[in-house]
Amino acid sequence: MNRGHIKMRAIRIIGRSIRDAFKSVFRNFSLSMASISSITITLLVVSVSMVLSANVNNFAVLVKKDVTIVAFIDNTATDEDILELEQKINKLENVESYEFQSKEDITKEMMETSDVFENIMNKWTLEENPIQHTFLIKVSNIEEIGKTAEEIKNMDYVVVVKYGEGMVEQLVKVFEVVEKISYITVISLILVTAFLISNTIKITIFSRKTEIGIMRLVGATNITIKIPFIIEGLILGLLGSIVPVAITTYGYLELFKHFNGQLFSPFIRLINPTPFVYYISGVLILIGVLVGMFGSWRAVKKHLKI
């Protein structure tokens, strides 16, 4: 048997399997709809979990980026002292970036924001001004922020160090717990989807035992019997993912538009819909198709013993 003949035979088998799979979906319409409905409902829950998980993780990243160590410098420090302090801060391993703000710049900014501040500041000379020079420091690893803050605090001419101590550590712990819960939820739902599809396909297979027996009698190979069921699972998974994809895409776009990209406050920013909704849609379709194929394959392999 030459390669060309083998190739044509494989194409015929696949073509026939696709045709049989489509026929099976419509012939067993009630069972197919039950399977599609199960996939749709489950993928909707998966979609909501993924959207929430992604936005919580995004919020966590933004919070980590926004957390700043503020180091207040003694007013007796000279320019040389401040330069030396800056060099020490720059050498710290966990420091990602820093910005120096002089008392003059801070005073000017405060005076521009309020007439009350301006009146108060005008009563003081530069030497009398109680405002201190500050360093605003961003860290690479927020989990090490306490250690970094302590290192800065122990440096010469650093009077006070603030970074929201206590609250930051609690936020990090909360984010870690929420992230783990969201991952577990998504994985659990995918497994439930696989189980539901497997059971649905198992019922379909049971109702078609006579048909499969005839296929065996006429010499159909195991692969010839298996392929239509696997393709049927693919079709069911694909059809079951259409509604979740549509609802996710439209729903998230409307949510983003309604809240203007912010949830409850400007501090909680939603992920930009593009390309986020396309990633989510792709994942939902992939889950539906792969789980549909896997569920069908598992049901055929386990329950028909072929």
PDB file of C-alpha atoms in Angstrom:
ATOM      1  CA  MET A   1       0.000   0.000   0.000  1.00  0.00           C
ATOM      2  CA  ASN A   2       1.632   3.253  -1.149  1.00  0.00           C
ATOM      3  CA  ARG A   3       1.684   6.501   0.794  1.00  0.00           C
ATOM      4  CA  GLY A   4      -0.826   8.186  -1.497  1.00  0.00           C
ATOM      5  CA  HIS A   5      -3.376   5.453  -0.880  1.00  0.00           C
ATOM      6  CA  ILE A   6      -2.830   5.637   2.897  1.00  0.00           C
ATOM      7  CA  LYS A   7      -3.233   9.413   2.804  1.00  0.00           C
ATOM      8  CA  MET A   8      -6.479   9.219   0.812  1.00  0.00           C
ATOM      9  CA  ARG A   9      -7.828   6.551   3.159  1.00  0.00           C
ATOM     10  CA  ALA A  10      -7.007   8.730   6.194  1.00  0.00           C
ATOM     11  CA  ILE A  11      -8.760  11.708   4.579  1.00  0.00           C
ATOM     12  CA  ARG A  12     -11.843   9.574   3.864  1.00  0.00           C
ATOM     13  CA  ILE A  13     -11.917   8.305   7.462  1.00  0.00           C
ATOM     14  CA  ILE A  14     -11.642  11.835   8.877  1.00  0.00           C
ATOM     15  CA  GLY A  15     -14.239  13.188   6.428  1.00  0.00           C
ATOM     16  CA  ARG A  16     -16.655  10.363   7.256  1.00  0.00           C
ATOM     17  CA  SER A  17     -16.011  10.852  10.983  1.00  0.00           C
ATOM     18  CA  ILE A  18     -16.810  14.574  10.769  1.00  0.00           C
ATOM     19  CA  ARG A  19     -20.008  13.811   8.845  1.00  0.00           C
ATOM     20  CA  ASP A  20     -21.034  11.119  11.340  1.00  0.00           C
ATOM     21  CA  ALA A  21     -20.244  13.431  14.273  1.00  0.00           C
ATOM     22  CA  PHE A  22     -22.520  16.170  12.915  1.00  0.00           C
ATOM     23  CA  LYS A  23     -25.245  13.627  12.195  1.00  0.00           C
ATOM     24  CA  SER A  24     -24.934  12.276  15.733  1.00  0.00           C
ATOM     25  CA  VAL A  25     -25.263  15.757  17.254  1.00  0.00           C
ATOM     26  CA  PHE A  26     -28.570  16.352  15.447  1.00  0.00           C
ATOM     27  CA  ARG A  27     -29.827  12.761  15.669  1.00  0.00           C
ATOM     28  CA  ASN A  28     -29.349  12.777  19.450  1.00  0.00           C
ATOM     29  CA  PHE A  29     -30.570  16.364  19.729  1.00  0.00           C
ATOM     30  CA  SER A  30     -31.896  16.229  23.298  1.00  0.00           C
ATOM     31  CA  LEU A  31     -28.691  14.672  24.625  1.00  0.00           C
ATOM     32  CA  SER A  32     -26.603  17.123  22.602  1.00  0.00           C
ATOM     33  CA  MET A  33     -28.556  20.086  23.990  1.00  0.00           C
ATOM     34  CA  ALA A  34     -28.127  18.760  27.527  1.00  0.00           C
ATOM     35  CA  SER A  35     -24.388  18.523  26.973  1.00  0.00           C
ATOM     36  CA  ILE A  36     -24.171  21.965  25.307  1.00  0.00           C
ATOM     37  CA  SER A  37     -26.218  23.518  28.134  1.00  0.00           C
ATOM     38  CA  SER A  38     -23.927  21.970  30.746  1.00  0.00           C
ATOM     39  CA  ILE A  39     -20.853  23.284  28.931  1.00  0.00           C
ATOM     40  CA  THR A  40     -22.428  26.740  28.513  1.00  0.00           C
ATOM     41  CA  ILE A  41     -23.404  27.125  32.165  1.00  0.00           C
ATOM     42  CA  THR A  42     -20.078  25.820  33.431  1.00  0.00           C
ATOM     43  CA  LEU A  43     -18.025  27.976  31.055  1.00  0.00           C
ATOM     44  CA  LEU A  44     -20.028  31.037  32.117  1.00  0.00           C
ATOM     45  CA  VAL A  45     -18.997  30.409  35.708  1.00  0.00           C
ATOM     46  CA  VAL A  46     -15.422  29.750  34.539  1.00  0.00           C
ATOM     47  CA  SER A  47     -15.523  33.025  32.592  1.00  0.00           C
ATOM     48  CA  VAL A  48     -16.705  35.044  35.600  1.00  0.00           C
ATOM     49  CA  SER A  49     -14.026  33.420  37.763  1.00  0.00           C
ATOM     50  CA  MET A  50     -11.323  34.170  35.191  1.00  0.00           C
ATOM     51  CA  VAL A  51     -12.400  37.811  34.786  1.00  0.00           C
ATOM     52  CA  LEU A  52     -12.513  38.335  38.554  1.00  0.00           C
ATOM     53  CA  SER A  53      -9.211  36.524  39.063  1.00  0.00           C
ATOM     54  CA  ALA A  54      -7.443  38.517  36.340  1.00  0.00           C
ATOM     55  CA  ASN A  55      -8.725  41.847  37.666  1.00  0.00           C
ATOM     56  CA  VAL A  56      -7.845  40.990  41.260  1.00  0.00           C
ATOM     57  CA  ASN A  57      -4.344  40.031  40.133  1.00  0.00           C
ATOM     58  CA  ASN A  58      -4.124  43.233  38.093  1.00  0.00           C
ATOM     59  CA  PHE A  59      -5.246  45.250  41.118  1.00  0.00           C
ATOM     60  CA  ALA A  60      -2.615  43.490  43.224  1.00  0.00           C
ATOM     61  CA  VAL A  61       0.090  44.357  40.685  1.00  0.00           C
ATOM     62  CA  LEU A  62      -1.026  48.005  40.601  1.00  0.00           C
ATOM     63  CA  VAL A  63      -1.072  48.186  44.398  1.00  0.00           C
ATOM     64  CA  LYS A  64       2.408  46.694  44.566  1.00  0.00           C
ATOM     65  CA  LYS A  65       3.651  49.218  42.025  1.00  0.00           C
ATOM     66  CA  ASP A  66       2.012  52.134  43.842  1.00  0.00           C
ATOM     67  CA  VAL A  67       3.331  51.266  47.300  1.00  0.00           C
ATOM     68  CA  THR A  68       5.999  53.818  48.137  1.00  0.00           C
ATOM     69  CA  ILE A  69       8.445  54.151  50.993  1.00  0.00           C
ATOM     70  CA  VAL A  70       8.628  57.782  52.108  1.00  0.00           C
ATOM     71  CA  ALA A  71      11.847  58.668  53.917  1.00  0.00           C
ATOM     72  CA  PHE A  72      11.890  62.047  55.708  1.00  0.00           C
ATOM     73  CA  ILE A  73      15.327  63.658  55.972  1.00  0.00           C
ATOM     74  CA  ASP A  74      16.635  65.734  58.870  1.00  0.00           C
ATOM     75  CA  ASN A  75      16.726  69.439  57.976  1.00  0.00           C
ATOM     76  CA  THR A  76      20.271  69.658  59.308  1.00  0.00           C
ATOM     77  CA  ALA A  77      21.512  67.446  56.452  1.00  0.00           C
ATOM     78  CA  THR A  78      23.727  69.259  53.947  1.00  0.00           C
ATOM     79  CA  ASP A  79      23.666  68.728  50.181  1.00  0.00           C
ATOM     80  CA  GLU A  80      26.686  66.437  50.531  1.00  0.00           C
ATOM     81  CA  ASP A  81      24.902  64.413  53.226  1.00  0.00           C
ATOM     82  CA  ILE A  82      21.827  64.043  51.015  1.00  0.00           C
ATOM     83  CA  LEU A  83      23.963  62.981  48.044  1.00  0.00           C
ATOM     84  CA  GLU A  84      25.687  60.357  50.177  1.00  0.00           C
ATOM     85  CA  LEU A  85      22.312  59.130  51.451  1.00  0.00           C
ATOM     86  CA  GLU A  86      21.013  58.921  47.880  1.00  0.00           C
ATOM     87  CA  GLN A  87      23.970  56.739  46.905  1.00  0.00           C
ATOM     88  CA  LYS A  88      23.284  54.391  49.824  1.00  0.00           C
ATOM     89  CA  ILE A  89      19.605  54.085  48.864  1.00  0.00           C
ATOM     90  CA  ASN A  90      20.539  53.423  45.245  1.00  0.00           C
ATOM     91  CA  LYS A  91      22.770  50.518  46.303  1.00  0.00           C
ATOM     92  CA  LEU A  92      19.968  48.684  48.132  1.00  0.00           C
ATOM     93  CA  GLU A  93      19.100  45.466  46.304  1.00  0.00           C
ATOM     94  CA  ASN A  94      15.310  45.791  46.631  1.00  0.00           C
ATOM     95  CA  VAL A  95      15.120  49.405  45.447  1.00  0.00           C
ATOM     96  CA  GLU A  96      13.606  49.633  41.966  1.00  0.00           C
ATOM     97  CA  SER A  97      13.508  53.424  41.678  1.00  0.00           C
ATOM     98  CA  TYR A  98      13.564  56.519  43.843  1.00  0.00           C
ATOM     99  CA  GLU A  99      12.832  60.220  43.618  1.00  0.00           C
ATOM    100  CA  PHE A 100      14.203  63.035  45.741  1.00  0.00           C
ATOM    101  CA  GLN A 101      11.860  65.890  46.676  1.00  0.00           C
ATOM    102  CA  SER A 102      13.397  68.960  48.255  1.00  0.00           C
ATOM    103  CA  LYS A 103      11.548  70.914  50.916  1.00  0.00           C
ATOM    104  CA  GLU A 104      11.413  73.852  48.478  1.00  0.00           C
ATOM    105  CA  ASP A 105       9.646  71.757  45.819  1.00  0.00           C
ATOM    106  CA  ILE A 106       7.212  70.314  48.355  1.00  0.00           C
ATOM    107  CA  THR A 107       6.468  73.784  49.737  1.00  0.00           C
ATOM    108  CA  LYS A 108       5.835  75.185  46.262  1.00  0.00           C
ATOM    109  CA  GLU A 109       3.524  72.297  45.384  1.00  0.00           C
ATOM    110  CA  MET A 110       1.545  72.706  48.607  1.00  0.00           C
ATOM    111  CA  MET A 111       1.193  76.446  48.078  1.00  0.00           C
ATOM    112  CA  GLU A 112      -0.183  75.866  44.578  1.00  0.00           C
ATOM    113  CA  THR A 113      -2.824  73.451  45.821  1.00  0.00           C
ATOM    114  CA  SER A 114      -4.294  75.609  48.594  1.00  0.00           C
ATOM    115  CA  ASP A 115      -4.518  79.282  49.543  1.00  0.00           C
ATOM    116  CA  VAL A 116      -4.475  78.267  53.212  1.00  0.00           C
ATOM    117  CA  PHE A 117      -1.092  76.555  52.774  1.00  0.00           C
ATOM    118  CA  GLU A 118       0.180  79.551  50.842  1.00  0.00           C
ATOM    119  CA  ASN A 119      -0.733  81.944  53.672  1.00  0.00           C
ATOM    120  CA  ILE A 120       0.920  79.691  56.246  1.00  0.00           C
ATOM    121  CA  MET A 121       4.088  79.153  54.216  1.00  0.00           C
ATOM    122  CA  ASN A 122       4.512  82.860  53.503  1.00  0.00           C
ATOM    123  CA  LYS A 123       4.862  83.482  57.238  1.00  0.00           C
ATOM    124  CA  TRP A 124       8.012  81.326  57.405  1.00  0.00           C
ATOM    125  CA  THR A 125      11.476  81.827  56.040  1.00  0.00           C
ATOM    126  CA  LEU A 126      13.212  78.915  54.309  1.00  0.00           C
ATOM    127  CA  GLU A 127      15.152  78.144  57.506  1.00  0.00           C
ATOM    128  CA  GLU A 128      11.971  78.224  59.622  1.00  0.00           C
ATOM    129  CA  ASN A 129      10.046  75.989  57.211  1.00  0.00           C
ATOM    130  CA  PRO A 130       9.359  72.720  59.116  1.00  0.00           C
ATOM    131  CA  ILE A 131       8.787  70.695  55.940  1.00  0.00           C
ATOM    132  CA  GLN A 132      11.507  68.110  55.358  1.00  0.00           C
ATOM    133  CA  HIS A 133      13.320  66.811  52.296  1.00  0.00           C
ATOM    134  CA  THR A 134      11.999  63.381  51.308  1.00  0.00           C
ATOM    135  CA  PHE A 135      12.938  60.361  49.243  1.00  0.00           C
ATOM    136  CA  LEU A 136      10.087  58.492  47.512  1.00  0.00           C
ATOM    137  CA  ILE A 137      11.250  54.906  47.003  1.00  0.00           C
ATOM    138  CA  LYS A 138       9.697  52.076  44.948  1.00  0.00           C
ATOM    139  CA  VAL A 139      10.693  48.499  45.716  1.00  0.00           C
ATOM    140  CA  SER A 140      11.119  45.490  43.419  1.00  0.00           C
ATOM    141  CA  ASN A 141       9.708  42.918  45.840  1.00  0.00           C
ATOM    142  CA  ILE A 142       6.858  44.179  48.008  1.00  0.00           C
ATOM    143  CA  GLU A 143       7.216  41.185  50.342  1.00  0.00           C
ATOM    144  CA  GLU A 144      10.627  42.562  51.359  1.00  0.00           C
ATOM    145  CA  ILE A 145       9.381  46.129  51.829  1.00  0.00           C
ATOM    146  CA  GLY A 146       9.564  45.965  55.635  1.00  0.00           C
ATOM    147  CA  LYS A 147      13.201  44.903  55.545  1.00  0.00           C
ATOM    148  CA  THR A 148      14.063  47.611  52.999  1.00  0.00           C
ATOM    149  CA  ALA A 149      12.264  50.271  55.037  1.00  0.00           C
ATOM    150  CA  GLU A 150      14.217  49.227  58.128  1.00  0.00           C
ATOM    151  CA  GLU A 151      17.519  49.476  56.236  1.00  0.00           C
ATOM    152  CA  ILE A 152      16.652  52.997  55.088  1.00  0.00           C
ATOM    153  CA  LYS A 153      15.496  53.982  58.564  1.00  0.00           C
ATOM    154  CA  ASN A 154      18.908  53.066  59.996  1.00  0.00           C
ATOM    155  CA  MET A 155      20.738  55.377  57.596  1.00  0.00           C
ATOM    156  CA  ASP A 156      22.189  58.687  58.784  1.00  0.00           C
ATOM    157  CA  TYR A 157      19.884  61.739  58.648  1.00  0.00           C
ATOM    158  CA  VAL A 158      16.754  59.650  58.028  1.00  0.00           C
ATOM    159  CA  VAL A 159      14.253  60.794  60.650  1.00  0.00           C
ATOM    160  CA  VAL A 160      11.074  58.894  59.801  1.00  0.00           C
ATOM    161  CA  VAL A 161      10.164  56.158  57.310  1.00  0.00           C
ATOM    162  CA  LYS A 162       6.551  55.500  56.274  1.00  0.00           C
ATOM    163  CA  TYR A 163       5.110  52.984  53.807  1.00  0.00           C
ATOM    164  CA  GLY A 164       1.745  51.937  55.246  1.00  0.00           C
ATOM    165  CA  GLU A 165       3.342  49.318  57.444  1.00  0.00           C
ATOM    166  CA  GLY A 166       0.989  46.616  58.640  1.00  0.00           C
ATOM    167  CA  MET A 167      -1.653  47.327  56.002  1.00  0.00           C
ATOM    168  CA  VAL A 168       0.662  46.513  53.082  1.00  0.00           C
ATOM    169  CA  GLU A 169       1.605  43.126  54.526  1.00  0.00           C
ATOM    170  CA  GLN A 170      -2.070  42.314  55.123  1.00  0.00           C
ATOM    171  CA  LEU A 171      -2.971  43.298  51.556  1.00  0.00           C
ATOM    172  CA  VAL A 172      -0.275  41.011  50.155  1.00  0.00           C
ATOM    173  CA  LYS A 173      -1.623  38.082  52.203  1.00  0.00           C
ATOM    174  CA  VAL A 174      -5.207  38.779  51.093  1.00  0.00           C
ATOM    175  CA  PHE A 175      -4.158  38.928  47.435  1.00  0.00           C
ATOM    176  CA  GLU A 176      -2.291  35.627  47.742  1.00  0.00           C
ATOM    177  CA  VAL A 177      -5.339  33.899  49.277  1.00  0.00           C
ATOM    178  CA  VAL A 178      -7.737  35.322  46.661  1.00  0.00           C
ATOM    179  CA  GLU A 179      -5.377  34.317  43.849  1.00  0.00           C
ATOM    180  CA  LYS A 180      -5.132  30.733  45.131  1.00  0.00           C
ATOM    181  CA  ILE A 181      -8.920  30.492  45.566  1.00  0.00           C
ATOM    182  CA  SER A 182      -9.537  31.787  42.036  1.00  0.00           C
ATOM    183  CA  TYR A 183      -7.077  29.289  40.527  1.00  0.00           C
ATOM    184  CA  ILE A 184      -8.608  26.398  42.466  1.00  0.00           C
ATOM    185  CA  THR A 185     -12.122  27.495  41.421  1.00  0.00           C
ATOM    186  CA  VAL A 186     -11.236  27.674  37.724  1.00  0.00           C
ATOM    187  CA  ILE A 187      -9.457  24.294  37.748  1.00  0.00           C
ATOM    188  CA  SER A 188     -12.319  22.680  39.699  1.00  0.00           C
ATOM    189  CA  LEU A 189     -14.884  24.019  37.227  1.00  0.00           C
ATOM    190  CA  ILE A 190     -12.880  22.683  34.289  1.00  0.00           C
ATOM    191  CA  LEU A 191     -12.796  19.244  35.927  1.00  0.00           C
ATOM    192  CA  VAL A 192     -16.554  19.433  36.571  1.00  0.00           C
ATOM    193  CA  THR A 193     -17.084  20.331  32.904  1.00  0.00           C
ATOM    194  CA  ALA A 194     -15.027  17.309  31.820  1.00  0.00           C
ATOM    195  CA  PHE A 195     -17.040  15.080  34.160  1.00  0.00           C
ATOM    196  CA  LEU A 196     -20.391  16.388  32.865  1.00  0.00           C
ATOM    197  CA  ILE A 197     -19.414  15.967  29.233  1.00  0.00           C
ATOM    198  CA  SER A 198     -18.005  12.515  29.889  1.00  0.00           C
ATOM    199  CA  ASN A 199     -21.247  11.410  31.529  1.00  0.00           C
ATOM    200  CA  THR A 200     -23.371  12.909  28.766  1.00  0.00           C
ATOM    201  CA  ILE A 201     -21.306  11.215  26.064  1.00  0.00           C
ATOM    202  CA  LYS A 202     -21.451   7.984  28.051  1.00  0.00           C
ATOM    203  CA  ILE A 203     -25.249   8.076  27.893  1.00  0.00           C
ATOM    204  CA  THR A 204     -25.069   8.734  24.157  1.00  0.00           C
ATOM    205  CA  ILE A 205     -22.679   5.822  23.661  1.00  0.00           C
ATOM    206  CA  PHE A 206     -24.883   3.492  25.708  1.00  0.00           C
ATOM    207  CA  SER A 207     -27.860   4.346  23.493  1.00  0.00           C
ATOM    208  CA  ARG A 208     -25.783   3.511  20.396  1.00  0.00           C
ATOM    209  CA  LYS A 209     -24.318   0.164  21.441  1.00  0.00           C
ATOM    210  CA  THR A 210     -26.209  -1.653  18.699  1.00  0.00           C
ATOM    211  CA  GLU A 211     -24.851   0.732  16.088  1.00  0.00           C
ATOM    212  CA  ILE A 212     -21.304   0.265  17.362  1.00  0.00           C
ATOM    213  CA  GLY A 213     -21.768  -3.517  17.428  1.00  0.00           C
ATOM    214  CA  ILE A 214     -22.758  -3.450  13.758  1.00  0.00           C
ATOM    215  CA  MET A 215     -19.703  -1.309  12.970  1.00  0.00           C
ATOM    216  CA  ARG A 216     -17.513  -3.925  14.627  1.00  0.00           C
ATOM    217  CA  LEU A 217     -19.178  -6.755  12.708  1.00  0.00           C
ATOM    218  CA  VAL A 218     -18.493  -5.078   9.367  1.00  0.00           C
ATOM    219  CA  GLY A 219     -14.832  -4.702  10.293  1.00  0.00           C
ATOM    220  CA  ALA A 220     -14.606  -1.126  11.585  1.00  0.00           C
ATOM    221  CA  THR A 221     -11.368  -0.543  13.451  1.00  0.00           C
ATOM    222  CA  ASN A 222     -11.150   0.927  16.932  1.00  0.00           C
ATOM    223  CA  ILE A 223      -9.878   4.238  15.579  1.00  0.00           C
ATOM    224  CA  THR A 224     -12.762   4.418  13.073  1.00  0.00           C
ATOM    225  CA  ILE A 225     -15.239   4.044  15.937  1.00  0.00           C
ATOM    226  CA  LYS A 226     -13.454   6.436  18.292  1.00  0.00           C
ATOM    227  CA  ILE A 227     -12.839   9.382  15.956  1.00  0.00           C
ATOM    228  CA  PRO A 228     -16.530  10.354  15.386  1.00  0.00           C
ATOM    229  CA  PHE A 229     -17.116  10.486  19.151  1.00  0.00           C
ATOM    230  CA  ILE A 230     -14.014  12.638  19.710  1.00  0.00           C
ATOM    231  CA  ILE A 231     -15.082  15.003  16.909  1.00  0.00           C
ATOM    232  CA  GLU A 232     -18.589  15.046  18.379  1.00  0.00           C
ATOM    233  CA  GLY A 233     -17.095  16.147  21.698  1.00  0.00           C
ATOM    234  CA  LEU A 234     -15.175  18.883  19.859  1.00  0.00           C
ATOM    235  CA  ILE A 235     -18.396  20.122  18.213  1.00  0.00           C
ATOM    236  CA  LEU A 236     -20.312  20.080  21.500  1.00  0.00           C
ATOM    237  CA  GLY A 237     -17.495  21.953  23.244  1.00  0.00           C
ATOM    238  CA  LEU A 238     -17.331  24.536  20.462  1.00  0.00           C
ATOM    239  CA  LEU A 239     -21.104  25.089  20.431  1.00  0.00           C
ATOM    240  CA  GLY A 240     -21.184  25.241  24.219  1.00  0.00           C
ATOM    241  CA  SER A 241     -18.548  27.989  24.267  1.00  0.00           C
ATOM    242  CA  ILE A 242     -20.375  30.353  21.866  1.00  0.00           C
ATOM    243  CA  VAL A 243     -22.774  31.844  24.436  1.00  0.00           C
ATOM    244  CA  PRO A 244     -20.130  32.291  27.195  1.00  0.00           C
ATOM    245  CA  VAL A 245     -17.793  33.996  24.699  1.00  0.00           C
ATOM    246  CA  ALA A 246     -20.555  36.353  23.515  1.00  0.00           C
ATOM    247  CA  ILE A 247     -21.706  37.211  27.051  1.00  0.00           C
ATOM    248  CA  THR A 248     -18.135  37.681  28.302  1.00  0.00           C
ATOM    249  CA  THR A 249     -17.135  39.942  25.408  1.00  0.00           C
ATOM    250  CA  TYR A 250     -20.269  42.103  25.432  1.00  0.00           C
ATOM    251  CA  GLY A 251     -20.649  42.075  29.218  1.00  0.00           C
ATOM    252  CA  TYR A 252     -17.081  43.115  30.005  1.00  0.00           C
ATOM    253  CA  LEU A 253     -17.081  45.842  27.337  1.00  0.00           C
ATOM    254  CA  GLU A 254     -20.298  47.286  28.797  1.00  0.00           C
ATOM    255  CA  LEU A 255     -18.998  46.966  32.369  1.00  0.00           C
ATOM    256  CA  PHE A 256     -15.791  48.793  31.465  1.00  0.00           C
ATOM    257  CA  LYS A 257     -17.721  51.498  29.626  1.00  0.00           C
ATOM    258  CA  HIS A 258     -20.314  51.927  32.403  1.00  0.00           C
ATOM    259  CA  PHE A 259     -17.720  52.335  35.161  1.00  0.00           C
ATOM    260  CA  ASN A 260     -15.297  54.225  32.923  1.00  0.00           C
ATOM    261  CA  GLY A 261     -12.575  51.661  33.579  1.00  0.00           C
ATOM    262  CA  GLN A 262     -12.771  52.095  37.356  1.00  0.00           C
ATOM    263  CA  LEU A 263     -14.564  50.049  39.976  1.00  0.00           C
ATOM    264  CA  PHE A 264     -15.834  51.924  43.062  1.00  0.00           C
ATOM    265  CA  SER A 265     -12.851  54.305  43.033  1.00  0.00           C
ATOM    266  CA  PRO A 266     -10.064  55.530  40.714  1.00  0.00           C
ATOM    267  CA  PHE A 267      -7.715  53.362  42.752  1.00  0.00           C
ATOM    268  CA  ILE A 268      -9.375  50.135  41.519  1.00  0.00           C
ATOM    269  CA  ARG A 269      -8.788  50.109  37.759  1.00  0.00           C
ATOM    270  CA  LEU A 270     -10.218  47.439  35.472  1.00  0.00           C
ATOM    271  CA  ILE A 271      -8.114  45.719  32.821  1.00  0.00           C
ATOM    272  CA  ASN A 272      -8.483  47.328  29.399  1.00  0.00           C
ATOM    273  CA  PRO A 273     -11.007  45.249  27.357  1.00  0.00           C
ATOM    274  CA  THR A 274      -8.689  44.981  24.347  1.00  0.00           C
ATOM    275  CA  PRO A 275      -7.064  42.476  24.055  1.00  0.00           C
ATOM    276  CA  PHE A 276      -8.228  41.082  27.426  1.00  0.00           C
ATOM    277  CA  VAL A 277     -11.664  39.876  26.219  1.00  0.00           C
ATOM    278  CA  TYR A 278     -10.031  38.153  23.238  1.00  0.00           C
ATOM    279  CA  TYR A 279      -7.673  36.251  25.531  1.00  0.00           C
ATOM    280  CA  ILE A 280     -10.580  35.170  27.743  1.00  0.00           C
ATOM    281  CA  SER A 281     -12.665  34.180  24.692  1.00  0.00           C
ATOM    282  CA  GLY A 282      -9.787  32.141  23.284  1.00  0.00           C
ATOM    283  CA  VAL A 283      -9.295  30.353  26.594  1.00  0.00           C
ATOM    284  CA  LEU A 284     -13.039  29.575  26.869  1.00  0.00           C
ATOM    285  CA  ILE A 285     -13.148  28.127  23.338  1.00  0.00           C
ATOM    286  CA  LEU A 286      -9.981  26.135  24.005  1.00  0.00           C
ATOM    287  CA  ILE A 287     -11.382  24.780  27.275  1.00  0.00           C
ATOM    288  CA  GLY A 288     -14.698  23.864  25.633  1.00  0.00           C
ATOM    289  CA  VAL A 289     -13.058  22.099  22.687  1.00  0.00           C
ATOM    290  CA  LEU A 290     -10.324  20.279  24.627  1.00  0.00           C
ATOM    291  CA  VAL A 291     -12.602  19.233  27.468  1.00  0.00           C
ATOM    292  CA  GLY A 292     -15.237  18.108  24.962  1.00  0.00           C
ATOM    293  CA  MET A 293     -12.689  15.976  23.092  1.00  0.00           C
ATOM    294  CA  PHE A 294     -11.144  14.632  26.287  1.00  0.00           C
ATOM    295  CA  GLY A 295     -14.540  13.817  27.803  1.00  0.00           C
ATOM    296  CA  SER A 296     -15.587  11.954  24.669  1.00  0.00           C
ATOM    297  CA  TRP A 297     -12.305  10.068  24.409  1.00  0.00           C
ATOM    298  CA  ARG A 298     -12.460   9.125  28.086  1.00  0.00           C
ATOM    299  CA  ALA A 299     -16.047   7.899  27.798  1.00  0.00           C
ATOM    300  CA  VAL A 300     -15.314   5.792  24.711  1.00  0.00           C
ATOM    301  CA  LYS A 301     -12.111   4.357  26.156  1.00  0.00           C
ATOM    302  CA  LYS A 302     -13.442   3.611  29.613  1.00  0.00           C
ATOM    303  CA  HIS A 303     -17.031   2.541  29.007  1.00  0.00           C
ATOM    304  CA  LEU A 304     -16.843   0.815  25.641  1.00  0.00           C
ATOM    305  CA  LYS A 305     -13.478  -0.849  26.287  1.00  0.00           C
ATOM    306  CA  ILE A 306     -12.415  -0.468  22.685  1.00  0.00           C
TER     307      ILE A 306
END
